[in-house]
Short mmCIF file of C-alpha atoms in Angstrom, two decimals:
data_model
loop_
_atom_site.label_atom_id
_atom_site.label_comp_id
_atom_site.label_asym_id
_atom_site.label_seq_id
_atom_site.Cartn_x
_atom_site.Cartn_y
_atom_site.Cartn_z
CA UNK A 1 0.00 0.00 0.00
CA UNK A 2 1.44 3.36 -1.22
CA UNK A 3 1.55 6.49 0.83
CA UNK A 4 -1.26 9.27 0.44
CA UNK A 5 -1.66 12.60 1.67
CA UNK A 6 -5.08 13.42 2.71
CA UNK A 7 -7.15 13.49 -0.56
CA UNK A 8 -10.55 15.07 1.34
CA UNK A 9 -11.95 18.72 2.06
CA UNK A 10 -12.43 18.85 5.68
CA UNK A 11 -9.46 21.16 7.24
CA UNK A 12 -10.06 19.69 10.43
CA UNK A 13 -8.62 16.62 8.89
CA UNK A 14 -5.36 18.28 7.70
CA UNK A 15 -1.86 17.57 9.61
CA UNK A 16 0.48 19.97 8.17
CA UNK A 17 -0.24 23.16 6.53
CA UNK A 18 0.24 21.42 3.02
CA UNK A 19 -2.86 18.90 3.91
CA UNK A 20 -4.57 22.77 3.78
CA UNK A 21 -3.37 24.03 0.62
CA UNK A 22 -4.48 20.66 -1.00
CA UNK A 23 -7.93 21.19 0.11
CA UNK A 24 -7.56 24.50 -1.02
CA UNK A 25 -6.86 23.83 -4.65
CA UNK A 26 -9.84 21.64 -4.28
CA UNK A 27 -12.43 24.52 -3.43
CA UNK A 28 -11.15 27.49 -5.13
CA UNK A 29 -11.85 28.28 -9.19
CA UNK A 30 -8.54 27.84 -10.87
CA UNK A 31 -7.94 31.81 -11.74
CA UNK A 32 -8.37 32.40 -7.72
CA UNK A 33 -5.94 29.06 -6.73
CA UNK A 34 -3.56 30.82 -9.45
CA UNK A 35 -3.28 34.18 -7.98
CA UNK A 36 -2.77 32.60 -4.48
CA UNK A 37 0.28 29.84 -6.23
CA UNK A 38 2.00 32.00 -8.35
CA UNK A 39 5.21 33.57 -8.49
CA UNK A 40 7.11 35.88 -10.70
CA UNK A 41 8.32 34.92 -14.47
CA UNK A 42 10.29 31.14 -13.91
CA UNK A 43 9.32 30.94 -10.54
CA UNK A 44 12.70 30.68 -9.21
CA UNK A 45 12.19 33.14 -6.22
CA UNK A 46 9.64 30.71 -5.66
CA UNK A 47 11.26 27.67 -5.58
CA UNK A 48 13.96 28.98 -3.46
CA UNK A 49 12.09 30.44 -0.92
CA UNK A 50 11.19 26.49 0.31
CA UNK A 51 13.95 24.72 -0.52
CA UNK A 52 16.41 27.24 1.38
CA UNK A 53 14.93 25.92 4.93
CA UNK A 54 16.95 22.20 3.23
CA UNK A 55 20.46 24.45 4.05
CA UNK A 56 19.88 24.24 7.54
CA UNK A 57 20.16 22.01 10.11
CA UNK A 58 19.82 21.62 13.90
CA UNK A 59 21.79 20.15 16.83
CA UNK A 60 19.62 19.38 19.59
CA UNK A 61 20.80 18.82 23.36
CA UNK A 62 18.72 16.01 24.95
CA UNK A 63 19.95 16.09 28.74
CA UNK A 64 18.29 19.76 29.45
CA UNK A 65 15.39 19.72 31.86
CA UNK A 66 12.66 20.22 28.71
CA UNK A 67 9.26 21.42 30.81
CA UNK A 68 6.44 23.63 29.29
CA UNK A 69 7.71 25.43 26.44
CA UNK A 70 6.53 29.44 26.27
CA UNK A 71 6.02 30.88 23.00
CA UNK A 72 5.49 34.01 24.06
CA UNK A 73 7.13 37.21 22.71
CA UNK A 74 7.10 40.81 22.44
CA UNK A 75 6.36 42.92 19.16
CA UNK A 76 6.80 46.72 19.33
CA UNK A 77 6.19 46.65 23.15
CA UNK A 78 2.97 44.39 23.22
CA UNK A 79 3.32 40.85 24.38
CA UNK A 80 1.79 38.33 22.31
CA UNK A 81 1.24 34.53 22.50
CA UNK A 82 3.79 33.69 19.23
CA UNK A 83 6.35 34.98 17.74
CA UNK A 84 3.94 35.05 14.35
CA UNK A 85 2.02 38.22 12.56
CA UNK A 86 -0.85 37.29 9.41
CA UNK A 87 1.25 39.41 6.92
CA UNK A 88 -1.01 41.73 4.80
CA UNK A 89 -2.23 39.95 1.38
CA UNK A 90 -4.80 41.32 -0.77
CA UNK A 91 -7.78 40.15 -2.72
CA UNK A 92 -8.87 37.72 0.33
CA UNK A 93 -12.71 38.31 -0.80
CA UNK A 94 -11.73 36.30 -3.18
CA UNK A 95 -10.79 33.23 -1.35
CA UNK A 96 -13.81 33.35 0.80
CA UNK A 97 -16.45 36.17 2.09
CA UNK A 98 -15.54 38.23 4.34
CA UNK A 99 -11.50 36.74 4.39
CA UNK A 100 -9.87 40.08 5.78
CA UNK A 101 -12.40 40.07 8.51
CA UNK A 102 -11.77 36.00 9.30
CA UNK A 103 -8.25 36.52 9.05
CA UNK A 104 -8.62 39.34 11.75
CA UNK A 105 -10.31 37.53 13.83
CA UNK A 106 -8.72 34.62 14.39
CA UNK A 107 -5.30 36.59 14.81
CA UNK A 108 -7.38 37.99 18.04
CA UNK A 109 -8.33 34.78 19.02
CA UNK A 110 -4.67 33.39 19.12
CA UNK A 111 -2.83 36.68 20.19
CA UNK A 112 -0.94 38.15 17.24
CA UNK A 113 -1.13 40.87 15.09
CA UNK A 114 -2.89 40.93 11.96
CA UNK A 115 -2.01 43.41 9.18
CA UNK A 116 -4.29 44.71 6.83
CA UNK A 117 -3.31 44.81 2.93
CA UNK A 118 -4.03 48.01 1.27
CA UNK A 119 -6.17 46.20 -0.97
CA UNK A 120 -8.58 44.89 1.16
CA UNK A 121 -11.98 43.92 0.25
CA UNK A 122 -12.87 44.87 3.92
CA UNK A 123 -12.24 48.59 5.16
CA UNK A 124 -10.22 49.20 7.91
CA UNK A 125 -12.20 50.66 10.05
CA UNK A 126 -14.45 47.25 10.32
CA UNK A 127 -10.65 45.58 10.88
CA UNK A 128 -10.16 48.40 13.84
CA UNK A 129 -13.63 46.82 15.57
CA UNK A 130 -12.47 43.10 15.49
CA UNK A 131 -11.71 42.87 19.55
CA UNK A 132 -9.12 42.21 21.10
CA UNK A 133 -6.93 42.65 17.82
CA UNK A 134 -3.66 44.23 17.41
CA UNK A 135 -4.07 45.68 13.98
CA UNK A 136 -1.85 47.02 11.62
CA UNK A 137 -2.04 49.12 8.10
CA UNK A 138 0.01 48.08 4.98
CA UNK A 139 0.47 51.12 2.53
CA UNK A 140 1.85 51.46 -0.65
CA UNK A 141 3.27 54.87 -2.39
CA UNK A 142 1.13 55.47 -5.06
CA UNK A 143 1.65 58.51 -7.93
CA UNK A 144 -1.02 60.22 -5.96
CA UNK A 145 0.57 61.29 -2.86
CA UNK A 146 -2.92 62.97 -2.00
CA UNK A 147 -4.82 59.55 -1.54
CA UNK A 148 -1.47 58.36 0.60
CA UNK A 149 -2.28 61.53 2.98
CA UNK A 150 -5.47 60.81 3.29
CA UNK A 151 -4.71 57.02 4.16
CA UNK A 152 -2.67 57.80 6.87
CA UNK A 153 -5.31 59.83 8.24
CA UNK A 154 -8.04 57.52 8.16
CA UNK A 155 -5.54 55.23 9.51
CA UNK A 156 -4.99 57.61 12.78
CA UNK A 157 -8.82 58.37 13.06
CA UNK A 158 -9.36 54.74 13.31
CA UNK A 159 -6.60 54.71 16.13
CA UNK A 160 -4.21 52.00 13.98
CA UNK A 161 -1.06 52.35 15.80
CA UNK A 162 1.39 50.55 13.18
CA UNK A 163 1.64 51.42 9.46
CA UNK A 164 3.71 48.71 7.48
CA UNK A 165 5.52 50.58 4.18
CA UNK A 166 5.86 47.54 1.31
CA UNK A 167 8.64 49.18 -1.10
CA UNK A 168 9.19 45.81 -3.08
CA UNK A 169 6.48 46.29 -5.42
CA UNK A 170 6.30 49.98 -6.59
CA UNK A 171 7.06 48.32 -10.25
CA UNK A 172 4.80 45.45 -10.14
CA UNK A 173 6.25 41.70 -10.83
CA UNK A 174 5.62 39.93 -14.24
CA UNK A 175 3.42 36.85 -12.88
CA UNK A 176 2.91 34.96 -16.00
CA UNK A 177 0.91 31.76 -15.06
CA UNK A 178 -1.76 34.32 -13.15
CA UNK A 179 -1.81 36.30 -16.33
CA UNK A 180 -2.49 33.49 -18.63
CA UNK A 181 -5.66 32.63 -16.75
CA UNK A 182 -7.58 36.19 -18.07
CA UNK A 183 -8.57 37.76 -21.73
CA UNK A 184 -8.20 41.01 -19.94
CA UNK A 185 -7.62 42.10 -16.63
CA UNK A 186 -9.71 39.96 -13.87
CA UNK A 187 -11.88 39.10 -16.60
CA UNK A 188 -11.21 34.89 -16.77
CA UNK A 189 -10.62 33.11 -19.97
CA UNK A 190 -13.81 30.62 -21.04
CA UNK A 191 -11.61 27.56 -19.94
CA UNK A 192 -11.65 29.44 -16.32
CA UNK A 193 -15.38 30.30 -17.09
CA UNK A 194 -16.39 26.68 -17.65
CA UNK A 195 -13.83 25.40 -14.32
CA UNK A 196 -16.11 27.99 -12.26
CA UNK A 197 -19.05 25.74 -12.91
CA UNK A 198 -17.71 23.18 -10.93
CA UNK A 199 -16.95 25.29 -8.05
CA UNK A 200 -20.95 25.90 -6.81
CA UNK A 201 -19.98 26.29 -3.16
CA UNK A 202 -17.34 29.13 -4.26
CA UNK A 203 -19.86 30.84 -6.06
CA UNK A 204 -22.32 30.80 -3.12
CA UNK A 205 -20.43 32.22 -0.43
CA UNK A 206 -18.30 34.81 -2.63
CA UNK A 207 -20.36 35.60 -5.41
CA UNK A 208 -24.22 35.27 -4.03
CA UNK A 209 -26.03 37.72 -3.35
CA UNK A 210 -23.36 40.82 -4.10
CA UNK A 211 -21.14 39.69 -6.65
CA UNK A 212 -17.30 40.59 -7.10
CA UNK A 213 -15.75 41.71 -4.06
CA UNK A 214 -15.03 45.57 -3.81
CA UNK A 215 -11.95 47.25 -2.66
CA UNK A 216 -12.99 49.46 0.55
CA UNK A 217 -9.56 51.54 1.14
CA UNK A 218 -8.95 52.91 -2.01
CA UNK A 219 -10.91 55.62 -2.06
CA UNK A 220 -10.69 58.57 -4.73
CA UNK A 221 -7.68 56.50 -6.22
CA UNK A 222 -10.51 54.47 -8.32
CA UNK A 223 -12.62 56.25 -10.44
CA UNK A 224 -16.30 56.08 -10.49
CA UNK A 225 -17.59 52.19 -11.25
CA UNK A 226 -14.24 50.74 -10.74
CA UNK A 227 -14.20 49.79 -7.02
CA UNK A 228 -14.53 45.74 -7.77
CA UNK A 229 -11.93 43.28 -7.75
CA UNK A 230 -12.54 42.76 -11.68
CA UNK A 231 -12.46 46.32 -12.37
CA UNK A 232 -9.96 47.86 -10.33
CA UNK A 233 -6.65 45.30 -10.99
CA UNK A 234 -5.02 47.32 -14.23
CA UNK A 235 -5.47 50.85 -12.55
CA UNK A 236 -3.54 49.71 -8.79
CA UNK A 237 -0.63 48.69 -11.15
CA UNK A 238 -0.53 51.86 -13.46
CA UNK A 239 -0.87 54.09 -10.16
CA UNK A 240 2.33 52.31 -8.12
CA UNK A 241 4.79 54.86 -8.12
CA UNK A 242 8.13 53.34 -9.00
CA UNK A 243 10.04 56.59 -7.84
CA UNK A 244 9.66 55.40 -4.27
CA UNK A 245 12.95 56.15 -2.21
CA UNK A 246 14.16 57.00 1.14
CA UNK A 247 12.26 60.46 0.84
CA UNK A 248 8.98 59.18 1.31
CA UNK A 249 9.97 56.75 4.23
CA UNK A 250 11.59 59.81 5.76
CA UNK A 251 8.53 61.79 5.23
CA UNK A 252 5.61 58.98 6.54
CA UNK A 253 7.94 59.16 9.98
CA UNK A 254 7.82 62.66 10.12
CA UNK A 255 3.69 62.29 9.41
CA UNK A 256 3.40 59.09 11.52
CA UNK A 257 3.83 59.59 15.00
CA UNK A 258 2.92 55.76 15.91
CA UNK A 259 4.99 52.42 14.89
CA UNK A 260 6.59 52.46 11.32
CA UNK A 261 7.48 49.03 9.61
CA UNK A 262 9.38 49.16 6.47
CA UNK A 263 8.76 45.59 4.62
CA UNK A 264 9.80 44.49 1.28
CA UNK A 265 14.25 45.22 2.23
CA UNK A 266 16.42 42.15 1.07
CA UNK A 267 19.91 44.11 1.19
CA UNK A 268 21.40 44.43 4.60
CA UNK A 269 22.27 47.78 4.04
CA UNK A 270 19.13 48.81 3.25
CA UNK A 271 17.88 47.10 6.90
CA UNK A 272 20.71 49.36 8.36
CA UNK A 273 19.63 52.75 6.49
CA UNK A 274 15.72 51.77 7.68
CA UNK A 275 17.18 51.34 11.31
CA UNK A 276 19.51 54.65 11.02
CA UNK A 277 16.19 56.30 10.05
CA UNK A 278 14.15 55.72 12.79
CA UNK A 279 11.57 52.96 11.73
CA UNK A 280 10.62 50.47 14.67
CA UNK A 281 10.38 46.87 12.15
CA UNK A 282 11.97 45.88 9.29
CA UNK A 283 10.61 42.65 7.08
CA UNK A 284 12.80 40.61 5.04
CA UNK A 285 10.88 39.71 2.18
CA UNK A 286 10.77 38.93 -2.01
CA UNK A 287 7.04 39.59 -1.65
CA UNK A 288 6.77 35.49 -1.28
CA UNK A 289 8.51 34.93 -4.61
CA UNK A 290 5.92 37.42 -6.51
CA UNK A 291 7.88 40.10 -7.50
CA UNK A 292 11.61 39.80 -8.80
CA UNK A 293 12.44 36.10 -10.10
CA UNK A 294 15.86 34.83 -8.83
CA UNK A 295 16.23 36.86 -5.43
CA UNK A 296 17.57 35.09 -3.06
CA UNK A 297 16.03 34.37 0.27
CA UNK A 298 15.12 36.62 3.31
CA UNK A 299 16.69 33.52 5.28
CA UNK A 300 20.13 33.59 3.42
CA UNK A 301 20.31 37.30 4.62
CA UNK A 302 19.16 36.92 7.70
CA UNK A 303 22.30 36.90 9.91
CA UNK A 304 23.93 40.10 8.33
CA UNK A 305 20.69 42.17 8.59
CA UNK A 306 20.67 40.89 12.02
CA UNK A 307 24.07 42.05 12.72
CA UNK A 308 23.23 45.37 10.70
CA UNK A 309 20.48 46.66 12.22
CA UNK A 310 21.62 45.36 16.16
CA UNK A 311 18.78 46.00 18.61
CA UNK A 312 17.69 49.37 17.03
CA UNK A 313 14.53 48.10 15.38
CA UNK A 314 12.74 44.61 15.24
CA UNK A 315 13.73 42.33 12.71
CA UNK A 316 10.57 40.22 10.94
CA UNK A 317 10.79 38.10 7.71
CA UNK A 318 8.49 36.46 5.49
CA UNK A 319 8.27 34.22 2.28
CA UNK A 320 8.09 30.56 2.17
CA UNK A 321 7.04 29.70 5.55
CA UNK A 322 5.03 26.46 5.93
CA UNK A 323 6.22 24.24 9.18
CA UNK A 324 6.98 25.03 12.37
CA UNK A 325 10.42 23.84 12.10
CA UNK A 326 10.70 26.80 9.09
CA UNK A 327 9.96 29.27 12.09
CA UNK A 328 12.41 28.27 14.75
CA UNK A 329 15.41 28.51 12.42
CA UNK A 330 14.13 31.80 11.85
CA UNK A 331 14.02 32.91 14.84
CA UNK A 332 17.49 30.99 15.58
CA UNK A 333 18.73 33.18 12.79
CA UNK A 334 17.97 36.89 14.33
CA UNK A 335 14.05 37.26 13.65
CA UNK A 336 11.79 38.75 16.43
CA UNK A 337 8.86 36.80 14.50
CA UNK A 338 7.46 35.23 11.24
CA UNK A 339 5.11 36.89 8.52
CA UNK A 340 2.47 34.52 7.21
CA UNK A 341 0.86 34.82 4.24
CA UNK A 342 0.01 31.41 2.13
CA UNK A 343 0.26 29.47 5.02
CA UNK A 344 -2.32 31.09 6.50
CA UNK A 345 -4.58 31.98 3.40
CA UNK A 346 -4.88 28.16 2.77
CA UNK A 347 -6.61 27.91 5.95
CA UNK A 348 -8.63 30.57 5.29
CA UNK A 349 -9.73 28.85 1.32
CA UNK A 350 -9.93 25.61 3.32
CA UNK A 351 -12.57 26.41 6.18
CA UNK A 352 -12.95 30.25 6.71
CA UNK A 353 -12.06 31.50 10.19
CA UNK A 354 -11.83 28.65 11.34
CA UNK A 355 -9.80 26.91 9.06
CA UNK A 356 -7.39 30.16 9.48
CA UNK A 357 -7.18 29.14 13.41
CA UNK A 358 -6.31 25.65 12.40
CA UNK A 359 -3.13 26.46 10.55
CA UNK A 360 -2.47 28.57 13.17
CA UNK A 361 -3.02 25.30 15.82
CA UNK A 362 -0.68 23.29 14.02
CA UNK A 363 2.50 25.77 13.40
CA UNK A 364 2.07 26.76 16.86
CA UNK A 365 2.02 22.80 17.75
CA UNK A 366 4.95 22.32 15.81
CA UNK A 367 6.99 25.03 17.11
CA UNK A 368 6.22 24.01 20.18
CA UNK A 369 7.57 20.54 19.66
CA UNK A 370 10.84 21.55 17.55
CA UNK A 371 11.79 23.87 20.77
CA UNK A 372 11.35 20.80 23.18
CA UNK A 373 13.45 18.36 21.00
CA UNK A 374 16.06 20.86 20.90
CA UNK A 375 16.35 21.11 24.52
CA UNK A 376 14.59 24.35 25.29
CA UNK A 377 11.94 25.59 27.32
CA UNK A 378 10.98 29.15 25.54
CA UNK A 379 11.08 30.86 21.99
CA UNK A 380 13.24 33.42 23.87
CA UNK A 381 16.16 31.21 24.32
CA UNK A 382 16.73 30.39 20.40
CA UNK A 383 20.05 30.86 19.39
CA UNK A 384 22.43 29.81 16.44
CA UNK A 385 23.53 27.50 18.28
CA UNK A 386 20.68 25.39 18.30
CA UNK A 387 22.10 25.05 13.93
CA UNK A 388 24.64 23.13 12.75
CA UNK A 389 28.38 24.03 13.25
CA UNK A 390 28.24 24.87 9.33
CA UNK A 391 25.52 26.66 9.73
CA UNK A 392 26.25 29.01 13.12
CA UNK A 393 28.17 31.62 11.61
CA UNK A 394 26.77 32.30 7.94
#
């Protein structure tokens, strides 16, 4: 008898966050599963952000008095349960009704923050409401600095007290196998048409009674009739302003009197400048393999942004992130926490909110275990030299 993966659609079911992005292919219309998959051009980025986590390898101690392991951390001041954050990711109407809000609230229920993407099918101020939630604003720069003054406001009327700046995609990435999928922008080819027939349950909780999901934080940066998913996609690229530089970060902190993250920075130097400046996070990302094809890793640059930035700001990273075991070396590397974006997502396409808090169960259950086998009793106490000697030092 051959091995098989869980072949079914309950996410209770699923062991491992790829049990839920197998049950998520199985729900979702192909043109929606795409945009979630896909990377940029060969798909490179892609394929390296997994395999990377293969480069590194741990030495447990055995003999160390393991008892209950805490979790627990502290991001910009605020204790919290994990050393995790849902990463802002847009669309998420599209992968269920309501996904921002789900998202949101089961990031209260476990204790972390939850940031929401500019392009939101829920407004912010409904994200401000969830209770209990720690929530944070993604911006972009777009060519109308106007609409990015008025975000920030609406942001501080709502009382958000982080932004997050993304700066990796003010020239947006050439995702081919997403593209192929549509005649025109959003607007699916009659293959995808006919494949959306056999997803009746997606087309009952997304599509019934309103139709396309609506972006609700753009504002006057849409024209009139083009605040839907389907009608809005070609307009967000043309308005990303690739002239984004170190004048605009230097002008949202002079703006922004609460907590500034800077995400999207690969280049240690550029952690270091984004630390000189004054911001309180920094996120090592490639925008999950999305944007430019053949970056390297946030994890191979881990260590010397680490080193570059010292205790002046947190340190967070993203991209690739799927087992617990991804997370630890992480945080063995120099993180203060892990972004989540797929991992969590496929929860969310699998079984809502509650799917969401299931991915959530099992990283937390596997970092949990990964800490005891390596002799420790608390996230806190992660060090390189829980990696192998080869390893330590990189």
């Amino acid at each position: 008898m051959e091995r098989a993966s869980y072949a079914g659609t309950d996410y209770r079911k699923a062991l491992n966050i790829e049990d839920l992005a197998r049950i998520a292919r199985r729900r979702l219309p192909h043109f929606v599963h795409e945009y979630l998959e896909g990377g940029a051009d060969d798909e490179r980025t892609l394929d390296r952000n997994r395999r990377v986590f293969d480069d590194y390898r741990f030495e447990p101690k055995t003999l160390t008095r393991v008892g209950p392991r805490d979790l627990s951390t502290t991001l910009l001041g605020r204790q919290h349960a994990l050393p995790l954050v849902i990463g802002p990711t847009g669309y998420n109407g599209m992968m269920t009704k309501n996904g921002d809000l789900k998202l949101a609230a089961a990031a209260s229920a476990a204790n972390i923050p939850f940031v929401l993407s500019n392009v939101a099918t829920t407004s912010l101020e409904e994200i401000a409401d969830v209770e209990d939630l720690r929530a944070w604003m993604q911006i972009y720069f777009y060519r109308d600095r106007d609409y990015v003054r008025k975000l920030v406001e609406r942001c501080r009327t709502a009382r958000y007290e982080t932004l997050v700046v993304t700066t990796d995609s003010a020239i947006y990435g050439n995702r081919e196998w997403d593209l192929r999928n549509f005649r025109k922008p959003m607007q699916p080819t009659l293959r995808n048409l006919l494949h959306l027939l056999t997803r009746p349950r997606w087309i009952a909780d997304v599509l019934i009674p309103d139709g396309m999901p609506t972006f609700k934080n753009l504002g006057d940066l849409l024209p009139p009739g083009k605040q839907s998913v389907q009608g809005a996609s070609a307009i967000i690229g043309q308005q990303l302003d690739p002239s984004l530089n170190w004048d605009d970060i230097a002008w949202l902190r002079d703006h922004w009197q609460g907590k500034l993250i800077v995400k999207g920075i690969l280049a240690p130097a550029e952690a270091e400048q984004a630390a000189t400046l004054g911001v309180d996070g920094v996120v090592l990302s490639n925008h999950g393999g999305r944007q430019l094809d053949s970056a390297c890793s946030p994890l191979e640059v881990l260590p010397d942004a680490r080193k570059a930035v010292g205790e002046r700001c947190q340190l967070f990273i993203d991209s690739g992130f799927r087992r617990g075991t991804d997370i630890v070396k992480a945080l063995a590397l120099g993180a203060d926490a892990v972004w989540l974006g797929r991992a969590t997502l496929y929860g969310l396409a699998a079984g809502g909110q509650a799917g969401v808090a299931h991915a959530l169960d099992l990283l937390r259950g596997e970092v949990d275990r990964t800490i005891g086998l390596l002799g420790l009793n608390q996230a806190s106490e992660l060090g390189p030299e829980v990696l192998g000697p080869d390893r330590r030092h990189t």
